[in-house]
Amino acid sequence: MDNIQSIKNRFGIIGNSQALNYALQVAAQVANTDLTVLISGESGVGKEVFSQIIHALSARKHNPFIAVNCGAIPEGTIDSELFGHEKGSFTGAVDSRKGYFETVNGGTIFLDEIGEMPLGTQARLLRVLETGEYIRVGSSKVQKTDVRVIAATNRDLLERTEQGKFREDLYYRLNTVPIRVPSLRDRKEDIPMLFRKFCVDFAERYKTTSIQLDDEARDILVNYPWPGNVRELKNIAEQISVLAPEKLVHAADLRRFLPEQPAVNRLPAVIPSTHNGAAGGDFSSERDILYKLFFDMKKDVTELKKMFFDVLQNPGMAHAAAFQDSAPMHNFQPAETPATPNIIAAPAQPLIIHDNKIDHHEEVEETLSIADKEKELIEKALKKHKGKRKDAALDLGISERTLYRKLKEYNINE
């Protein structure tokens, strides 16, 4: 525990929550090895600080350390940034250039937002992790490097592997030692301590007196969800330190600085399909909804048919059914509107009825082909909008490009 406290003092880490202490303990234990570490956690929790801790406590501490944000480098240049390139290998490559894996040889490279790395670059990174070899862009010469990789992500990498956006073999190679940095709402007991530390720091910076919170304001501070985690807490502390009219901040004053939380959306949401490891795109989620809709419609029609035939065979059931719990809804009729006979879904084949008995009846299964229904919906939309693709696509809730692809797929003539 003394070792953990010394790490906190050295790197300015505030907090005593169990989850935070465990993450620091794992970082300290793995630091003196060359194992690959995957640090996960929400944005703003301080993942880069953990990478610095691991490097500073390792045998590589006197060698270079570099932090690279994979999400901030364009896809077309990230290979060059990481592995270097040869002169003339692409437009603008007026000279040869060393990549990070070459310049940090012997040290540590921290790959933040690893989940945003393109698939092609992921394959190159996997080779570095497994063999220590890489090739510059535009070269055929294999080079060696001895770099320890620490990766971080605020995304669920396992979910991204199921979506086909992240290599599964790279995920398991990076995840040799996982470290989960807890979010601020999971360590509520640390929030007042962190806030007080930030306020004291800002008071010193701006040559003023540190602010204080009353009990009600402290409760609001602790129970706020902090989606931006420690980074957001620090920003709020700075705003209050500069803009608060009084040094004792009350609940009403604090609420003015906290962003309003969006109302909980209780409307149905489309859940992306991940069948066969591929992300649901274009029509995949719509197909799921249509399939469920058609299945429910078929079930309702089948039940109506059954009720209709039961009433024909047993006329007494019609009188009894009128007095069920749902009768008020079925028997409701506006006073000014003359009663009209209920329309029952017609059976698939004609029925010959004698003395309330059915001589012939055969149920015909309705098609449940999503492709047929999809084609039918597209044709109806085009007919409704007189062949105007843009309006039809808008009505269908898809892009015009997707509609054009579907027209070709189903061979629909406009």
PDB file of N, CA, C and O in Angstrom, residues 161-213:
ATOM      1  N   THR A 161     -14.501  -6.073 -32.671  1.00  0.00           N
ATOM      2  CA  THR A 161     -14.048  -7.263 -33.396  1.00  0.00           C
ATOM      3  C   THR A 161     -15.249  -8.015 -33.975  1.00  0.00           C
ATOM      4  O   THR A 161     -15.185  -8.544 -35.086  1.00  0.00           O
ATOM      5  N   GLU A 162     -16.348  -8.056 -33.227  1.00  0.00           N
ATOM      6  CA  GLU A 162     -17.556  -8.710 -33.720  1.00  0.00           C
ATOM      7  C   GLU A 162     -18.151  -7.953 -34.900  1.00  0.00           C
ATOM      8  O   GLU A 162     -18.791  -8.542 -35.770  1.00  0.00           O
ATOM      9  N   GLN A 163     -17.929  -6.648 -34.948  1.00  0.00           N
ATOM     10  CA  GLN A 163     -18.425  -5.824 -36.054  1.00  0.00           C
ATOM     11  C   GLN A 163     -17.481  -5.839 -37.247  1.00  0.00           C
ATOM     12  O   GLN A 163     -17.781  -5.248 -38.282  1.00  0.00           O
ATOM     13  N   GLY A 164     -16.331  -6.505 -37.109  1.00  0.00           N
ATOM     14  CA  GLY A 164     -15.362  -6.547 -38.195  1.00  0.00           C
ATOM     15  C   GLY A 164     -14.528  -5.303 -38.331  1.00  0.00           C
ATOM     16  O   GLY A 164     -13.881  -5.081 -39.358  1.00  0.00           O
ATOM     17  N   LYS A 165     -14.506  -4.444 -37.294  1.00  0.00           N
ATOM     18  CA  LYS A 165     -13.752  -3.191 -37.349  1.00  0.00           C
ATOM     19  C   LYS A 165     -12.426  -3.263 -36.602  1.00  0.00           C
ATOM     20  O   LYS A 165     -11.670  -2.300 -36.617  1.00  0.00           O
ATOM     21  N   PHE A 166     -12.174  -4.385 -35.932  1.00  0.00           N
ATOM     22  CA  PHE A 166     -10.907  -4.541 -35.226  1.00  0.00           C
ATOM     23  C   PHE A 166     -10.495  -6.009 -35.306  1.00  0.00           C
ATOM     24  O   PHE A 166     -11.323  -6.905 -35.140  1.00  0.00           O
ATOM     25  N   ARG A 167      -9.211  -6.233 -35.560  1.00  0.00           N
ATOM     26  CA  ARG A 167      -8.719  -7.606 -35.719  1.00  0.00           C
ATOM     27  C   ARG A 167      -8.777  -8.353 -34.393  1.00  0.00           C
ATOM     28  O   ARG A 167      -8.286  -7.863 -33.370  1.00  0.00           O
ATOM     29  N   GLU A 168      -9.358  -9.538 -34.460  1.00  0.00           N
ATOM     30  CA  GLU A 168      -9.489 -10.329 -33.240  1.00  0.00           C
ATOM     31  C   GLU A 168      -8.128 -10.776 -32.723  1.00  0.00           C
ATOM     32  O   GLU A 168      -7.881 -10.757 -31.510  1.00  0.00           O
ATOM     33  N   ASP A 169      -7.217 -11.171 -33.642  1.00  0.00           N
ATOM     34  CA  ASP A 169      -5.892 -11.622 -33.201  1.00  0.00           C
ATOM     35  C   ASP A 169      -5.112 -10.480 -32.558  1.00  0.00           C
ATOM     36  O   ASP A 169      -4.401 -10.682 -31.568  1.00  0.00           O
ATOM     37  N   LEU A 170      -5.277  -9.264 -33.075  1.00  0.00           N
ATOM     38  CA  LEU A 170      -4.596  -8.111 -32.469  1.00  0.00           C
ATOM     39  C   LEU A 170      -5.190  -7.794 -31.099  1.00  0.00           C
ATOM     40  O   LEU A 170      -4.450  -7.441 -30.171  1.00  0.00           O
ATOM     41  N   TYR A 171      -6.507  -7.931 -30.972  1.00  0.00           N
ATOM     42  CA  TYR A 171      -7.144  -7.671 -29.680  1.00  0.00           C
ATOM     43  C   TYR A 171      -6.560  -8.566 -28.593  1.00  0.00           C
ATOM     44  O   TYR A 171      -6.182  -8.079 -27.514  1.00  0.00           O
ATOM     45  N   TYR A 172      -6.461  -9.858 -28.864  1.00  0.00           N
ATOM     46  CA  TYR A 172      -5.940 -10.775 -27.845  1.00  0.00           C
ATOM     47  C   TYR A 172      -4.438 -10.585 -27.629  1.00  0.00           C
ATOM     48  O   TYR A 172      -3.927 -10.850 -26.542  1.00  0.00           O
ATOM     49  N   ARG A 173      -3.732 -10.101 -28.663  1.00  0.00           N
ATOM     50  CA  ARG A 173      -2.303  -9.836 -28.504  1.00  0.00           C
ATOM     51  C   ARG A 173      -2.070  -8.594 -27.641  1.00  0.00           C
ATOM     52  O   ARG A 173      -1.160  -8.566 -26.817  1.00  0.00           O
ATOM     53  N   LEU A 174      -2.924  -7.582 -27.807  1.00  0.00           N
ATOM     54  CA  LEU A 174      -2.797  -6.368 -27.001  1.00  0.00           C
ATOM     55  C   LEU A 174      -3.268  -6.586 -25.567  1.00  0.00           C
ATOM     56  O   LEU A 174      -2.758  -5.980 -24.632  1.00  0.00           O
ATOM     57  N   ASN A 175      -4.254  -7.448 -25.419  1.00  0.00           N
ATOM     58  CA  ASN A 175      -4.913  -7.627 -24.130  1.00  0.00           C
ATOM     59  C   ASN A 175      -4.163  -8.598 -23.216  1.00  0.00           C
ATOM     60  O   ASN A 175      -4.779  -9.280 -22.398  1.00  0.00           O
ATOM     61  N   THR A 176      -2.841  -8.654 -23.352  1.00  0.00           N
ATOM     62  CA  THR A 176      -2.039  -9.546 -22.510  1.00  0.00           C
ATOM     63  C   THR A 176      -2.259  -9.219 -21.041  1.00  0.00           C
ATOM     64  O   THR A 176      -2.504 -10.095 -20.215  1.00  0.00           O
ATOM     65  N   VAL A 177      -2.165  -7.931 -20.708  1.00  0.00           N
ATOM     66  CA  VAL A 177      -2.461  -7.476 -19.344  1.00  0.00           C
ATOM     67  C   VAL A 177      -3.475  -6.334 -19.444  1.00  0.00           C
ATOM     68  O   VAL A 177      -3.129  -5.234 -19.873  1.00  0.00           O
ATOM     69  N   PRO A 178      -4.742  -6.558 -19.100  1.00  0.00           N
ATOM     70  CA  PRO A 178      -5.738  -5.484 -19.157  1.00  0.00           C
ATOM     71  C   PRO A 178      -5.761  -4.667 -17.861  1.00  0.00           C
ATOM     72  O   PRO A 178      -5.642  -5.212 -16.768  1.00  0.00           O
ATOM     73  N   ILE A 179      -5.874  -3.365 -18.006  1.00  0.00           N
ATOM     74  CA  ILE A 179      -6.038  -2.462 -16.849  1.00  0.00           C
ATOM     75  C   ILE A 179      -7.274  -1.620 -17.100  1.00  0.00           C
ATOM     76  O   ILE A 179      -7.366  -0.923 -18.116  1.00  0.00           O
ATOM     77  N   ARG A 180      -8.225  -1.700 -16.195  1.00  0.00           N
ATOM     78  CA  ARG A 180      -9.457  -0.928 -16.321  1.00  0.00           C
ATOM     79  C   ARG A 180      -9.394   0.275 -15.381  1.00  0.00           C
ATOM     80  O   ARG A 180      -9.330   0.118 -14.163  1.00  0.00           O
ATOM     81  N   VAL A 181      -9.380   1.483 -15.952  1.00  0.00           N
ATOM     82  CA  VAL A 181      -9.360   2.705 -15.152  1.00  0.00           C
ATOM     83  C   VAL A 181     -10.808   3.084 -14.851  1.00  0.00           C
ATOM     84  O   VAL A 181     -11.595   3.299 -15.784  1.00  0.00           O
ATOM     85  N   PRO A 182     -11.192   3.167 -13.585  1.00  0.00           N
ATOM     86  CA  PRO A 182     -12.606   3.408 -13.259  1.00  0.00           C
ATOM     87  C   PRO A 182     -13.050   4.818 -13.647  1.00  0.00           C
ATOM     88  O   PRO A 182     -12.262   5.758 -13.622  1.00  0.00           O
ATOM     89  N   SER A 183     -14.324   4.942 -14.005  1.00  0.00           N
ATOM     90  CA  SER A 183     -14.891   6.264 -14.297  1.00  0.00           C
ATOM     91  C   SER A 183     -15.106   7.015 -12.984  1.00  0.00           C
ATOM     92  O   SER A 183     -15.116   6.421 -11.907  1.00  0.00           O
ATOM     93  N   LEU A 184     -15.304   8.313 -13.083  1.00  0.00           N
ATOM     94  CA  LEU A 184     -15.441   9.139 -11.884  1.00  0.00           C
ATOM     95  C   LEU A 184     -16.717   8.803 -11.106  1.00  0.00           C
ATOM     96  O   LEU A 184     -16.732   8.841  -9.877  1.00  0.00           O
ATOM     97  N   ARG A 185     -17.783   8.439 -11.815  1.00  0.00           N
ATOM     98  CA  ARG A 185     -19.033   8.107 -11.113  1.00  0.00           C
ATOM     99  C   ARG A 185     -18.932   6.782 -10.371  1.00  0.00           C
ATOM    100  O   ARG A 185     -19.791   6.468  -9.545  1.00  0.00           O
ATOM    101  N   ASP A 186     -17.893   5.970 -10.700  1.00  0.00           N
ATOM    102  CA  ASP A 186     -17.675   4.713  -9.984  1.00  0.00           C
ATOM    103  C   ASP A 186     -16.767   4.905  -8.772  1.00  0.00           C
ATOM    104  O   ASP A 186     -16.468   3.942  -8.071  1.00  0.00           O
ATOM    105  N   ARG A 187     -16.291   6.105  -8.566  1.00  0.00           N
ATOM    106  CA  ARG A 187     -15.455   6.415  -7.401  1.00  0.00           C
ATOM    107  C   ARG A 187     -15.908   7.742  -6.785  1.00  0.00           C
ATOM    108  O   ARG A 187     -15.147   8.705  -6.676  1.00  0.00           O
ATOM    109  N   LYS A 188     -17.191   7.760  -6.409  1.00  0.00           N
ATOM    110  CA  LYS A 188     -17.810   8.990  -5.912  1.00  0.00           C
ATOM    111  C   LYS A 188     -17.106   9.535  -4.676  1.00  0.00           C
ATOM    112  O   LYS A 188     -17.082  10.746  -4.441  1.00  0.00           O
ATOM    113  N   GLU A 189     -16.547   8.626  -3.860  1.00  0.00           N
ATOM    114  CA  GLU A 189     -15.906   9.080  -2.637  1.00  0.00           C
ATOM    115  C   GLU A 189     -14.679   9.954  -2.915  1.00  0.00           C
ATOM    116  O   GLU A 189     -14.218  10.700  -2.038  1.00  0.00           O
ATOM    117  N   ASP A 190     -14.153   9.881  -4.159  1.00  0.00           N
ATOM    118  CA  ASP A 190     -12.974  10.672  -4.507  1.00  0.00           C
ATOM    119  C   ASP A 190     -13.317  12.050  -5.069  1.00  0.00           C
ATOM    120  O   ASP A 190     -12.438  12.908  -5.202  1.00  0.00           O
ATOM    121  N   ILE A 191     -14.585  12.279  -5.422  1.00  0.00           N
ATOM    122  CA  ILE A 191     -14.966  13.516  -6.111  1.00  0.00           C
ATOM    123  C   ILE A 191     -14.707  14.759  -5.251  1.00  0.00           C
ATOM    124  O   ILE A 191     -14.080  15.721  -5.737  1.00  0.00           O
ATOM    125  N   PRO A 192     -15.158  14.809  -3.971  1.00  0.00           N
ATOM    126  CA  PRO A 192     -14.882  16.023  -3.178  1.00  0.00           C
ATOM    127  C   PRO A 192     -13.392  16.307  -3.019  1.00  0.00           C
ATOM    128  O   PRO A 192     -12.957  17.465  -3.076  1.00  0.00           O
ATOM    129  N   MET A 193     -12.612  15.257  -2.855  1.00  0.00           N
ATOM    130  CA  MET A 193     -11.171  15.419  -2.681  1.00  0.00           C
ATOM    131  C   MET A 193     -10.525  15.985  -3.952  1.00  0.00           C
ATOM    132  O   MET A 193      -9.691  16.909  -3.898  1.00  0.00           O
ATOM    133  N   LEU A 194     -10.907  15.447  -5.098  1.00  0.00           N
ATOM    134  CA  LEU A 194     -10.379  15.936  -6.367  1.00  0.00           C
ATOM    135  C   LEU A 194     -10.787  17.382  -6.614  1.00  0.00           C
ATOM    136  O   LEU A 194      -9.963  18.217  -7.018  1.00  0.00           O
ATOM    137  N   PHE A 195     -12.057  17.684  -6.346  1.00  0.00           N
ATOM    138  CA  PHE A 195     -12.559  19.038  -6.575  1.00  0.00           C
ATOM    139  C   PHE A 195     -11.820  20.047  -5.701  1.00  0.00           C
ATOM    140  O   PHE A 195     -11.432  21.119  -6.167  1.00  0.00           O
ATOM    141  N   ARG A 196     -11.615  19.686  -4.447  1.00  0.00           N
ATOM    142  CA  ARG A 196     -10.908  20.584  -3.537  1.00  0.00           C
ATOM    143  C   ARG A 196      -9.472  20.820  -4.003  1.00  0.00           C
ATOM    144  O   ARG A 196      -8.967  21.947  -3.969  1.00  0.00           O
ATOM    145  N   LYS A 197      -8.810  19.750  -4.470  1.00  0.00           N
ATOM    146  CA  LYS A 197      -7.433  19.886  -4.969  1.00  0.00           C
ATOM    147  C   LYS A 197      -7.378  20.819  -6.183  1.00  0.00           C
ATOM    148  O   LYS A 197      -6.509  21.704  -6.268  1.00  0.00           O
ATOM    149  N   PHE A 198      -8.307  20.660  -7.114  1.00  0.00           N
ATOM    150  CA  PHE A 198      -8.326  21.520  -8.297  1.00  0.00           C
ATOM    151  C   PHE A 198      -8.592  22.975  -7.909  1.00  0.00           C
ATOM    152  O   PHE A 198      -7.957  23.893  -8.445  1.00  0.00           O
ATOM    153  N   CYS A 199      -9.527  23.183  -6.989  1.00  0.00           N
ATOM    154  CA  CYS A 199      -9.855  24.556  -6.575  1.00  0.00           C
ATOM    155  C   CYS A 199      -8.663  25.244  -5.908  1.00  0.00           C
ATOM    156  O   CYS A 199      -8.414  26.436  -6.128  1.00  0.00           O
ATOM    157  N   VAL A 200      -7.915  24.514  -5.079  1.00  0.00           N
ATOM    158  CA  VAL A 200      -6.720  25.075  -4.436  1.00  0.00           C
ATOM    159  C   VAL A 200      -5.674  25.437  -5.488  1.00  0.00           C
ATOM    160  O   VAL A 200      -5.049  26.513  -5.437  1.00  0.00           O
ATOM    161  N   ASP A 201      -5.489  24.547  -6.475  1.00  0.00           N
ATOM    162  CA  ASP A 201      -4.511  24.817  -7.542  1.00  0.00           C
ATOM    163  C   ASP A 201      -4.881  26.062  -8.331  1.00  0.00           C
ATOM    164  O   ASP A 201      -4.025  26.911  -8.638  1.00  0.00           O
ATOM    165  N   PHE A 202      -6.163  26.207  -8.665  1.00  0.00           N
ATOM    166  CA  PHE A 202      -6.587  27.370  -9.445  1.00  0.00           C
ATOM    167  C   PHE A 202      -6.548  28.648  -8.617  1.00  0.00           C
ATOM    168  O   PHE A 202      -6.285  29.736  -9.146  1.00  0.00           O
ATOM    169  N   ALA A 203      -6.799  28.536  -7.324  1.00  0.00           N
ATOM    170  CA  ALA A 203      -6.703  29.716  -6.451  1.00  0.00           C
ATOM    171  C   ALA A 203      -5.272  30.231  -6.426  1.00  0.00           C
ATOM    172  O   ALA A 203      -5.026  31.447  -6.457  1.00  0.00           O
ATOM    173  N   GLU A 204      -4.308  29.317  -6.378  1.00  0.00           N
ATOM    174  CA  GLU A 204      -2.894  29.713  -6.405  1.00  0.00           C
ATOM    175  C   GLU A 204      -2.533  30.336  -7.753  1.00  0.00           C
ATOM    176  O   GLU A 204      -1.801  31.325  -7.823  1.00  0.00           O
ATOM    177  N   ARG A 205      -3.064  29.743  -8.826  1.00  0.00           N
ATOM    178  CA  ARG A 205      -2.727  30.255 -10.151  1.00  0.00           C
ATOM    179  C   ARG A 205      -3.279  31.662 -10.363  1.00  0.00           C
ATOM    180  O   ARG A 205      -2.600  32.521 -10.948  1.00  0.00           O
ATOM    181  N   TYR A 206      -4.518  31.903  -9.919  1.00  0.00           N
ATOM    182  CA  TYR A 206      -5.167  33.184 -10.178  1.00  0.00           C
ATOM    183  C   TYR A 206      -5.067  34.141  -8.990  1.00  0.00           C
ATOM    184  O   TYR A 206      -5.729  35.186  -8.977  1.00  0.00           O
ATOM    185  N   LYS A 207      -4.233  33.777  -7.997  1.00  0.00           N
ATOM    186  CA  LYS A 207      -3.958  34.652  -6.847  1.00  0.00           C
ATOM    187  C   LYS A 207      -5.260  35.081  -6.149  1.00  0.00           C
ATOM    188  O   LYS A 207      -5.536  36.274  -5.961  1.00  0.00           O
ATOM    189  N   THR A 208      -6.064  34.102  -5.787  1.00  0.00           N
ATOM    190  CA  THR A 208      -7.332  34.374  -5.125  1.00  0.00           C
ATOM    191  C   THR A 208      -7.558  33.337  -4.032  1.00  0.00           C
ATOM    192  O   THR A 208      -6.740  32.431  -3.825  1.00  0.00           O
ATOM    193  N   THR A 209      -8.684  33.469  -3.325  1.00  0.00           N
ATOM    194  CA  THR A 209      -9.016  32.532  -2.251  1.00  0.00           C
ATOM    195  C   THR A 209      -9.768  31.340  -2.814  1.00  0.00           C
ATOM    196  O   THR A 209     -10.643  31.500  -3.676  1.00  0.00           O
ATOM    197  N   SER A 210      -9.430  30.161  -2.321  1.00  0.00           N
ATOM    198  CA  SER A 210     -10.087  28.944  -2.811  1.00  0.00           C
ATOM    199  C   SER A 210     -11.567  28.948  -2.426  1.00  0.00           C
ATOM    200  O   SER A 210     -11.942  29.360  -1.324  1.00  0.00           O
ATOM    201  N   ILE A 211     -12.421  28.479  -3.320  1.00  0.00           N
ATOM    202  CA  ILE A 211     -13.859  28.432  -3.053  1.00  0.00           C
ATOM    203  C   ILE A 211     -14.192  27.231  -2.161  1.00  0.00           C
ATOM    204  O   ILE A 211     -13.419  26.277  -2.052  1.00  0.00           O
ATOM    205  N   GLN A 212     -15.375  27.273  -1.550  1.00  0.00           N
ATOM    206  CA  GLN A 212     -15.878  26.191  -0.706  1.00  0.00           C
ATOM    207  C   GLN A 212     -17.311  25.871  -1.140  1.00  0.00           C
ATOM    208  O   GLN A 212     -18.029  26.740  -1.638  1.00  0.00           O
ATOM    209  N   LEU A 213     -17.738  24.629  -0.928  1.00  0.00           N
ATOM    210  CA  LEU A 213     -19.097  24.207  -1.242  1.00  0.00           C
ATOM    211  C   LEU A 213     -19.870  23.964   0.044  1.00  0.00           C
ATOM    212  O   LEU A 213     -19.318  23.410   1.004  1.00  0.00           O
TER     213      LEU A 213
END
